[in-house]
PDB file of C-alpha atoms in Angstrom:
ATOM      1  CA  UNK A   1      17.492   6.404 -18.446  1.00 48.00           C
ATOM      2  CA  UNK A   2      13.901   7.060 -17.566  1.00 62.00           C
ATOM      3  CA  UNK A   3      13.180   3.792 -15.737  1.00 70.00           C
ATOM      4  CA  UNK A   4      10.826   4.179 -12.802  1.00 78.00           C
ATOM      5  CA  UNK A   5      11.117   2.112  -9.619  1.00 86.00           C
ATOM      6  CA  UNK A   6       8.353   1.454  -7.135  1.00 90.00           C
ATOM      7  CA  UNK A   7       9.381   3.478  -4.033  1.00 92.00           C
ATOM      8  CA  UNK A   8       8.164   0.696  -1.731  1.00 92.00           C
ATOM      9  CA  UNK A   9      10.279  -1.966  -3.469  1.00 91.00           C
ATOM     10  CA  UNK A  10      13.308   0.343  -3.425  1.00 91.00           C
ATOM     11  CA  UNK A  11      13.151   0.599   0.381  1.00 92.00           C
ATOM     12  CA  UNK A  12      12.535  -3.057   1.233  1.00 92.00           C
ATOM     13  CA  UNK A  13      15.034  -4.199   3.814  1.00 88.00           C
ATOM     14  CA  UNK A  14      15.752  -0.666   4.974  1.00 88.00           C
ATOM     15  CA  UNK A  15      12.558   1.022   6.204  1.00 90.00           C
ATOM     16  CA  UNK A  16       9.950  -1.145   4.402  1.00 91.00           C
ATOM     17  CA  UNK A  17       9.068  -4.829   4.696  1.00 91.00           C
ATOM     18  CA  UNK A  18       7.585  -7.414   2.355  1.00 93.00           C
ATOM     19  CA  UNK A  19       3.792  -7.732   1.998  1.00 93.00           C
ATOM     20  CA  UNK A  20       4.139 -11.542   2.000  1.00 93.00           C
ATOM     21  CA  UNK A  21       6.110 -12.835   4.983  1.00 92.00           C
ATOM     22  CA  UNK A  22       6.927 -16.525   4.570  1.00 92.00           C
ATOM     23  CA  UNK A  23       9.590 -18.942   3.491  1.00 91.00           C
ATOM     24  CA  UNK A  24       9.014 -22.331   1.834  1.00 87.00           C
ATOM     25  CA  UNK A  25      10.871 -24.843  -0.291  1.00 89.00           C
ATOM     26  CA  UNK A  26      11.529 -23.659  -3.825  1.00 89.00           C
ATOM     27  CA  UNK A  27       9.080 -26.225  -5.194  1.00 90.00           C
ATOM     28  CA  UNK A  28       6.248 -24.627  -3.208  1.00 88.00           C
ATOM     29  CA  UNK A  29       6.945 -20.984  -4.102  1.00 91.00           C
ATOM     30  CA  UNK A  30       4.637 -21.050  -7.142  1.00 92.00           C
ATOM     31  CA  UNK A  31       1.665 -22.281  -5.100  1.00 91.00           C
ATOM     32  CA  UNK A  32       2.296 -19.759  -2.316  1.00 91.00           C
ATOM     33  CA  UNK A  33       2.542 -16.778  -4.649  1.00 94.00           C
ATOM     34  CA  UNK A  34      -0.597 -17.870  -6.501  1.00 94.00           C
ATOM     35  CA  UNK A  35      -2.595 -18.244  -3.287  1.00 93.00           C
ATOM     36  CA  UNK A  36      -1.432 -14.840  -2.039  1.00 94.00           C
ATOM     37  CA  UNK A  37      -2.523 -13.210  -5.298  1.00 95.00           C
ATOM     38  CA  UNK A  38      -5.973 -14.853  -5.201  1.00 94.00           C
ATOM     39  CA  UNK A  39      -6.490 -13.887  -1.544  1.00 94.00           C
ATOM     40  CA  UNK A  40      -5.628 -10.236  -2.207  1.00 94.00           C
ATOM     41  CA  UNK A  41      -7.790 -10.069  -5.339  1.00 93.00           C
ATOM     42  CA  UNK A  42     -10.780 -11.563  -3.533  1.00 93.00           C
ATOM     43  CA  UNK A  43     -10.498  -9.171  -0.568  1.00 93.00           C
ATOM     44  CA  UNK A  44     -10.066  -6.123  -2.810  1.00 90.00           C
ATOM     45  CA  UNK A  45     -13.122  -6.996  -4.927  1.00 90.00           C
ATOM     46  CA  UNK A  46     -15.392  -8.056  -2.068  1.00 89.00           C
ATOM     47  CA  UNK A  47     -14.689  -5.072   0.190  1.00 90.00           C
ATOM     48  CA  UNK A  48     -14.673  -2.147  -2.239  1.00 86.00           C
ATOM     49  CA  UNK A  49     -16.476   0.030   0.315  1.00 85.00           C
ATOM     50  CA  UNK A  50     -14.156  -0.932   3.186  1.00 87.00           C
ATOM     51  CA  UNK A  51     -11.231   1.235   1.946  1.00 90.00           C
ATOM     52  CA  UNK A  52      -8.616  -1.538   2.068  1.00 93.00           C
ATOM     53  CA  UNK A  53      -5.112  -0.045   1.847  1.00 93.00           C
ATOM     54  CA  UNK A  54      -3.013  -3.222   1.875  1.00 93.00           C
ATOM     55  CA  UNK A  55      -3.114  -6.905   2.756  1.00 95.00           C
ATOM     56  CA  UNK A  56      -0.160  -8.523   4.534  1.00 95.00           C
ATOM     57  CA  UNK A  57       0.031 -12.325   4.491  1.00 95.00           C
ATOM     58  CA  UNK A  58       2.067 -14.331   7.004  1.00 94.00           C
ATOM     59  CA  UNK A  59       2.479 -18.092   6.621  1.00 91.00           C
ATOM     60  CA  UNK A  60       3.320 -20.543   9.384  1.00 86.00           C
ATOM     61  CA  UNK A  61       3.600 -24.332   9.151  1.00 81.00           C
ATOM     62  CA  UNK A  62      -0.121 -25.047   8.804  1.00 85.00           C
ATOM     63  CA  UNK A  63      -1.688 -21.611   9.231  1.00 90.00           C
ATOM     64  CA  UNK A  64      -2.075 -18.415   7.202  1.00 93.00           C
ATOM     65  CA  UNK A  65      -2.527 -15.051   8.916  1.00 93.00           C
ATOM     66  CA  UNK A  66      -4.163 -12.365   6.766  1.00 94.00           C
ATOM     67  CA  UNK A  67      -3.700  -8.810   8.100  1.00 94.00           C
ATOM     68  CA  UNK A  68      -6.071  -6.338   6.439  1.00 94.00           C
ATOM     69  CA  UNK A  69      -5.293  -2.621   6.858  1.00 95.00           C
ATOM     70  CA  UNK A  70      -8.560  -0.767   6.335  1.00 92.00           C
ATOM     71  CA  UNK A  71     -10.190   2.552   7.183  1.00 92.00           C
ATOM     72  CA  UNK A  72     -13.519   0.818   7.964  1.00 89.00           C
ATOM     73  CA  UNK A  73     -12.843  -2.402   9.891  1.00 88.00           C
ATOM     74  CA  UNK A  74     -16.516  -2.656  10.842  1.00 88.00           C
ATOM     75  CA  UNK A  75     -17.422  -3.430   7.231  1.00 88.00           C
ATOM     76  CA  UNK A  76     -15.093  -6.447   7.256  1.00 88.00           C
ATOM     77  CA  UNK A  77     -16.018  -7.693  10.736  1.00 87.00           C
ATOM     78  CA  UNK A  78     -19.763  -7.325  10.285  1.00 82.00           C
ATOM     79  CA  UNK A  79     -22.424  -7.663  12.961  1.00 83.00           C
ATOM     80  CA  UNK A  80     -21.097  -9.878  15.764  1.00 80.00           C
ATOM     81  CA  UNK A  81     -18.297 -11.073  13.483  1.00 78.00           C
ATOM     82  CA  UNK A  82     -20.619 -12.720  10.950  1.00 83.00           C
ATOM     83  CA  UNK A  83     -18.906 -11.254   7.883  1.00 85.00           C
ATOM     84  CA  UNK A  84     -15.419 -12.179   9.036  1.00 88.00           C
ATOM     85  CA  UNK A  85     -16.523 -15.790   9.566  1.00 87.00           C
ATOM     86  CA  UNK A  86     -17.991 -15.844   6.065  1.00 89.00           C
ATOM     87  CA  UNK A  87     -14.757 -14.378   4.665  1.00 89.00           C
ATOM     88  CA  UNK A  88     -12.763 -17.092   6.411  1.00 89.00           C
ATOM     89  CA  UNK A  89     -14.955 -19.749   4.785  1.00 89.00           C
ATOM     90  CA  UNK A  90     -14.595 -18.190   1.322  1.00 90.00           C
ATOM     91  CA  UNK A  91     -10.798 -17.938   1.640  1.00 90.00           C
ATOM     92  CA  UNK A  92     -10.811 -21.579   2.763  1.00 89.00           C
ATOM     93  CA  UNK A  93     -11.796 -22.477  -0.810  1.00 90.00           C
ATOM     94  CA  UNK A  94      -8.529 -20.942  -2.059  1.00 91.00           C
ATOM     95  CA  UNK A  95      -6.192 -22.724   0.348  1.00 88.00           C
ATOM     96  CA  UNK A  96      -6.417 -25.816   2.511  1.00 85.00           C
ATOM     97  CA  UNK A  97      -4.559 -24.277   5.454  1.00 89.00           C
ATOM     98  CA  UNK A  98      -6.200 -22.728   8.495  1.00 90.00           C
ATOM     99  CA  UNK A  99      -6.828 -18.994   8.018  1.00 91.00           C
ATOM    100  CA  UNK A 100      -6.742 -16.278  10.679  1.00 91.00           C
ATOM    101  CA  UNK A 101      -7.992 -12.802   9.732  1.00 91.00           C
ATOM    102  CA  UNK A 102      -6.771  -9.709  11.571  1.00 91.00           C
ATOM    103  CA  UNK A 103      -8.425  -6.403  10.502  1.00 91.00           C
ATOM    104  CA  UNK A 104      -6.439  -3.337  11.567  1.00 92.00           C
ATOM    105  CA  UNK A 105      -7.811   0.176  11.473  1.00 92.00           C
ATOM    106  CA  UNK A 106      -6.117   3.061   9.650  1.00 92.00           C
ATOM    107  CA  UNK A 107      -6.545   6.163  11.786  1.00 90.00           C
ATOM    108  CA  UNK A 108      -6.115   8.781   9.047  1.00 91.00           C
ATOM    109  CA  UNK A 109      -7.135   7.629   5.537  1.00 91.00           C
ATOM    110  CA  UNK A 110      -6.094  11.003   4.059  1.00 92.00           C
ATOM    111  CA  UNK A 111      -2.425  10.052   4.478  1.00 93.00           C
ATOM    112  CA  UNK A 112      -2.533   6.590   2.833  1.00 94.00           C
ATOM    113  CA  UNK A 113      -1.489   6.693  -0.823  1.00 95.00           C
ATOM    114  CA  UNK A 114      -3.573   3.680  -1.852  1.00 95.00           C
ATOM    115  CA  UNK A 115      -6.734   5.079  -0.261  1.00 95.00           C
ATOM    116  CA  UNK A 116      -6.123   8.482  -1.863  1.00 96.00           C
ATOM    117  CA  UNK A 117      -5.785   6.828  -5.288  1.00 96.00           C
ATOM    118  CA  UNK A 118      -8.979   4.830  -4.729  1.00 95.00           C
ATOM    119  CA  UNK A 119     -10.819   7.979  -3.649  1.00 95.00           C
ATOM    120  CA  UNK A 120      -9.739   9.889  -6.774  1.00 96.00           C
ATOM    121  CA  UNK A 121     -10.765   6.933  -8.957  1.00 95.00           C
ATOM    122  CA  UNK A 122     -14.178   6.805  -7.276  1.00 95.00           C
ATOM    123  CA  UNK A 123     -14.710  10.529  -7.910  1.00 95.00           C
ATOM    124  CA  UNK A 124     -13.701  10.204 -11.569  1.00 95.00           C
ATOM    125  CA  UNK A 125     -16.212   7.385 -12.000  1.00 94.00           C
ATOM    126  CA  UNK A 126     -18.870   9.717 -10.551  1.00 94.00           C
ATOM    127  CA  UNK A 127     -18.002  12.270 -13.288  1.00 93.00           C
ATOM    128  CA  UNK A 128     -16.214  14.711 -10.969  1.00 94.00           C
ATOM    129  CA  UNK A 129     -13.691  16.938 -12.782  1.00 93.00           C
ATOM    130  CA  UNK A 130     -10.257  15.347 -12.471  1.00 94.00           C
ATOM    131  CA  UNK A 131      -8.523  18.601 -11.455  1.00 94.00           C
ATOM    132  CA  UNK A 132     -11.008  19.175  -8.654  1.00 95.00           C
ATOM    133  CA  UNK A 133     -10.652  15.586  -7.413  1.00 95.00           C
ATOM    134  CA  UNK A 134      -6.841  15.755  -7.455  1.00 95.00           C
ATOM    135  CA  UNK A 135      -6.591  19.147  -5.742  1.00 95.00           C
ATOM    136  CA  UNK A 136      -9.153  18.194  -3.107  1.00 94.00           C
ATOM    137  CA  UNK A 137      -7.187  15.061  -2.201  1.00 95.00           C
ATOM    138  CA  UNK A 138      -3.929  17.040  -2.052  1.00 95.00           C
ATOM    139  CA  UNK A 139      -5.478  19.651   0.252  1.00 94.00           C
ATOM    140  CA  UNK A 140      -6.911  16.990   2.575  1.00 93.00           C
ATOM    141  CA  UNK A 141      -3.548  15.222   2.813  1.00 94.00           C
ATOM    142  CA  UNK A 142      -1.513  18.384   3.453  1.00 94.00           C
ATOM    143  CA  UNK A 143      -4.026  19.662   6.032  1.00 92.00           C
ATOM    144  CA  UNK A 144      -3.677  16.449   8.044  1.00 88.00           C
ATOM    145  CA  UNK A 145      -0.290  17.640   9.351  1.00 86.00           C
ATOM    146  CA  UNK A 146       1.341  14.217   8.881  1.00 88.00           C
ATOM    147  CA  UNK A 147       2.306  14.594   5.211  1.00 93.00           C
ATOM    148  CA  UNK A 148       5.441  16.439   4.049  1.00 94.00           C
ATOM    149  CA  UNK A 149       4.635  16.200   0.339  1.00 95.00           C
ATOM    150  CA  UNK A 150       2.283  14.545  -2.138  1.00 96.00           C
ATOM    151  CA  UNK A 151       2.060  14.003  -5.891  1.00 96.00           C
ATOM    152  CA  UNK A 152      -0.922  12.710  -7.865  1.00 97.00           C
ATOM    153  CA  UNK A 153      -0.740  11.757 -11.539  1.00 96.00           C
ATOM    154  CA  UNK A 154      -3.702  10.844 -13.754  1.00 96.00           C
ATOM    155  CA  UNK A 155      -3.276   9.262 -17.198  1.00 96.00           C
ATOM    156  CA  UNK A 156      -5.913   8.497 -19.813  1.00 95.00           C
ATOM    157  CA  UNK A 157      -8.726  10.211 -21.692  1.00 95.00           C
ATOM    158  CA  UNK A 158      -9.185  12.980 -19.140  1.00 94.00           C
ATOM    159  CA  UNK A 159     -12.546  14.771 -19.482  1.00 89.00           C
ATOM    160  CA  UNK A 160     -13.332  12.432 -22.379  1.00 90.00           C
ATOM    161  CA  UNK A 161     -11.023  14.056 -24.934  1.00 92.00           C
ATOM    162  CA  UNK A 162      -9.948  12.141 -28.025  1.00 93.00           C
ATOM    163  CA  UNK A 163      -6.249  11.914 -27.198  1.00 94.00           C
ATOM    164  CA  UNK A 164      -5.036  10.447 -23.917  1.00 94.00           C
ATOM    165  CA  UNK A 165      -2.670  12.543 -21.847  1.00 94.00           C
ATOM    166  CA  UNK A 166      -1.072  12.756 -18.416  1.00 95.00           C
ATOM    167  CA  UNK A 167      -1.527  15.495 -15.837  1.00 95.00           C
ATOM    168  CA  UNK A 168       0.004  15.715 -12.391  1.00 95.00           C
ATOM    169  CA  UNK A 169      -0.082  17.980  -9.363  1.00 95.00           C
ATOM    170  CA  UNK A 170       2.485  18.113  -6.591  1.00 95.00           C
ATOM    171  CA  UNK A 171       2.764  19.957  -3.315  1.00 95.00           C
ATOM    172  CA  UNK A 172       5.543  19.848  -0.748  1.00 93.00           C
ATOM    173  CA  UNK A 173       8.770  17.826  -0.836  1.00 94.00           C
ATOM    174  CA  UNK A 174       8.994  14.382  -2.433  1.00 94.00           C
ATOM    175  CA  UNK A 175      12.587  13.008  -2.273  1.00 92.00           C
ATOM    176  CA  UNK A 176      12.135   9.712  -4.137  1.00 91.00           C
ATOM    177  CA  UNK A 177      15.867   8.881  -4.121  1.00 89.00           C
ATOM    178  CA  UNK A 178      16.325   9.409  -0.366  1.00 90.00           C
ATOM    179  CA  UNK A 179      16.092   5.945   1.174  1.00 91.00           C
ATOM    180  CA  UNK A 180      15.423   7.192   4.687  1.00 91.00           C
ATOM    181  CA  UNK A 181      12.373   9.128   3.449  1.00 92.00           C
ATOM    182  CA  UNK A 182       9.175   7.122   3.985  1.00 93.00           C
ATOM    183  CA  UNK A 183       7.454   7.341   0.588  1.00 95.00           C
ATOM    184  CA  UNK A 184       4.048   5.684   0.355  1.00 95.00           C
ATOM    185  CA  UNK A 185       2.822   4.671  -3.100  1.00 96.00           C
ATOM    186  CA  UNK A 186      -0.635   3.783  -4.388  1.00 95.00           C
ATOM    187  CA  UNK A 187      -2.249   2.934  -7.711  1.00 95.00           C
ATOM    188  CA  UNK A 188      -5.885   2.659  -8.765  1.00 95.00           C
ATOM    189  CA  UNK A 189      -7.920   2.574 -11.962  1.00 95.00           C
ATOM    190  CA  UNK A 190     -11.098   4.505 -12.749  1.00 95.00           C
ATOM    191  CA  UNK A 191     -13.335   2.697 -15.244  1.00 95.00           C
ATOM    192  CA  UNK A 192     -15.209   5.503 -17.011  1.00 93.00           C
ATOM    193  CA  UNK A 193     -17.423   5.523 -20.111  1.00 93.00           C
ATOM    194  CA  UNK A 194     -14.463   6.903 -22.091  1.00 92.00           C
ATOM    195  CA  UNK A 195     -12.025   4.224 -20.968  1.00 94.00           C
ATOM    196  CA  UNK A 196      -9.683   3.437 -18.090  1.00 96.00           C
ATOM    197  CA  UNK A 197      -7.902   6.256 -16.249  1.00 96.00           C
ATOM    198  CA  UNK A 198      -4.881   5.334 -14.153  1.00 96.00           C
ATOM    199  CA  UNK A 199      -4.156   7.190 -10.907  1.00 96.00           C
ATOM    200  CA  UNK A 200      -0.765   7.080  -9.192  1.00 96.00           C
ATOM    201  CA  UNK A 201      -0.125   8.684  -5.806  1.00 96.00           C
ATOM    202  CA  UNK A 202       3.145   9.346  -3.968  1.00 96.00           C
ATOM    203  CA  UNK A 203       3.027  10.514  -0.320  1.00 96.00           C
ATOM    204  CA  UNK A 204       6.048  11.666   1.707  1.00 95.00           C
ATOM    205  CA  UNK A 205       5.554  10.915   5.420  1.00 93.00           C
ATOM    206  CA  UNK A 206       8.896  12.302   6.571  1.00 90.00           C
ATOM    207  CA  UNK A 207      12.274  10.738   7.258  1.00 90.00           C
ATOM    208  CA  UNK A 208      12.893   7.671   9.376  1.00 85.00           C
ATOM    209  CA  UNK A 209      16.308   7.911  10.999  1.00 75.00           C
ATOM    210  CA  UNK A 210      17.534   4.725  12.595  1.00 62.00           C
ATOM    211  CA  UNK A 211      18.857   5.396  16.090  1.00 57.00           C
ATOM    212  CA  UNK A 212      22.253   3.824  16.687  1.00 52.00           C
ATOM    213  CA  UNK A 213      23.440   2.933  20.176  1.00 57.00           C
ATOM    214  CA  UNK A 214      26.624   5.039  20.365  1.00 60.00           C
ATOM    215  CA  UNK A 215      28.035   3.234  23.389  1.00 66.00           C
ATOM    216  CA  UNK A 216      27.672  -0.159  21.683  1.00 64.00           C
ATOM    217  CA  UNK A 217      29.252   1.216  18.504  1.00 64.00           C
ATOM    218  CA  UNK A 218      32.211   2.669  20.437  1.00 70.00           C
ATOM    219  CA  UNK A 219      32.672  -0.592  22.357  1.00 72.00           C
ATOM    220  CA  UNK A 220      32.724  -2.492  19.069  1.00 70.00           C
ATOM    221  CA  UNK A 221      35.392  -0.135  17.732  1.00 69.00           C
ATOM    222  CA  UNK A 222      37.535  -0.681  20.861  1.00 72.00           C
ATOM    223  CA  UNK A 223      37.179  -4.459  20.495  1.00 74.00           C
ATOM    224  CA  UNK A 224      38.228  -4.361  16.843  1.00 64.00           C
ATOM    225  CA  UNK A 225      41.190  -2.121  17.658  1.00 65.00           C
ATOM    226  CA  UNK A 226      42.285  -4.412  20.512  1.00 66.00           C
ATOM    227  CA  UNK A 227      42.116  -7.464  18.223  1.00 65.00           C
ATOM    228  CA  UNK A 228      44.353  -5.741  15.675  1.00 58.00           C
ATOM    229  CA  UNK A 229      46.934  -5.016  18.375  1.00 60.00           C
TER     230      UNK A 229
END
């Protein structure tokens, strides 16, 4: 009763995929998970202004491919690719394998839950009223035309009051238990003079219905029926 599940983890294997795509021997899992964590932490801290939504890591035999989804790929690439070469050298200190970096642009940042959470956190750190920041982000997301519903929840000493509390705003539909619904989730922290304020964002991007080849399904049924006979 009352347990909350990350909507991305709930849909893995159905409409979502892992953020770390690799398979190694069980003795090497600890090192791989640790390297992935350090790579993500370094990228998130170094490129605060690049609006990084997520980092997907793929591992091959002797190579690591880092896919960075960002709203400002130019900040990561730099002039004539200078910054991306420097990033490759810095990540080379974390792992001994060859690293390939692939920045990918996010067309509409107003529909990405992680970027919305980071934007609200940035506004709270600039002393913007939390209600105004939340409602502005909700309006921008709903006006994009790609979002079916959104919910933002802020927890902490809102407006600097003595007692911490939680406030949330929601607009549209947000079916968290519907597995075919593509629910994006993001979390960020705003470090204010009064303490840390946590921001959680849920974004409903509509339903993903897997198309089934009816002819192949019917042929399979006929084959099974013929085998039974």
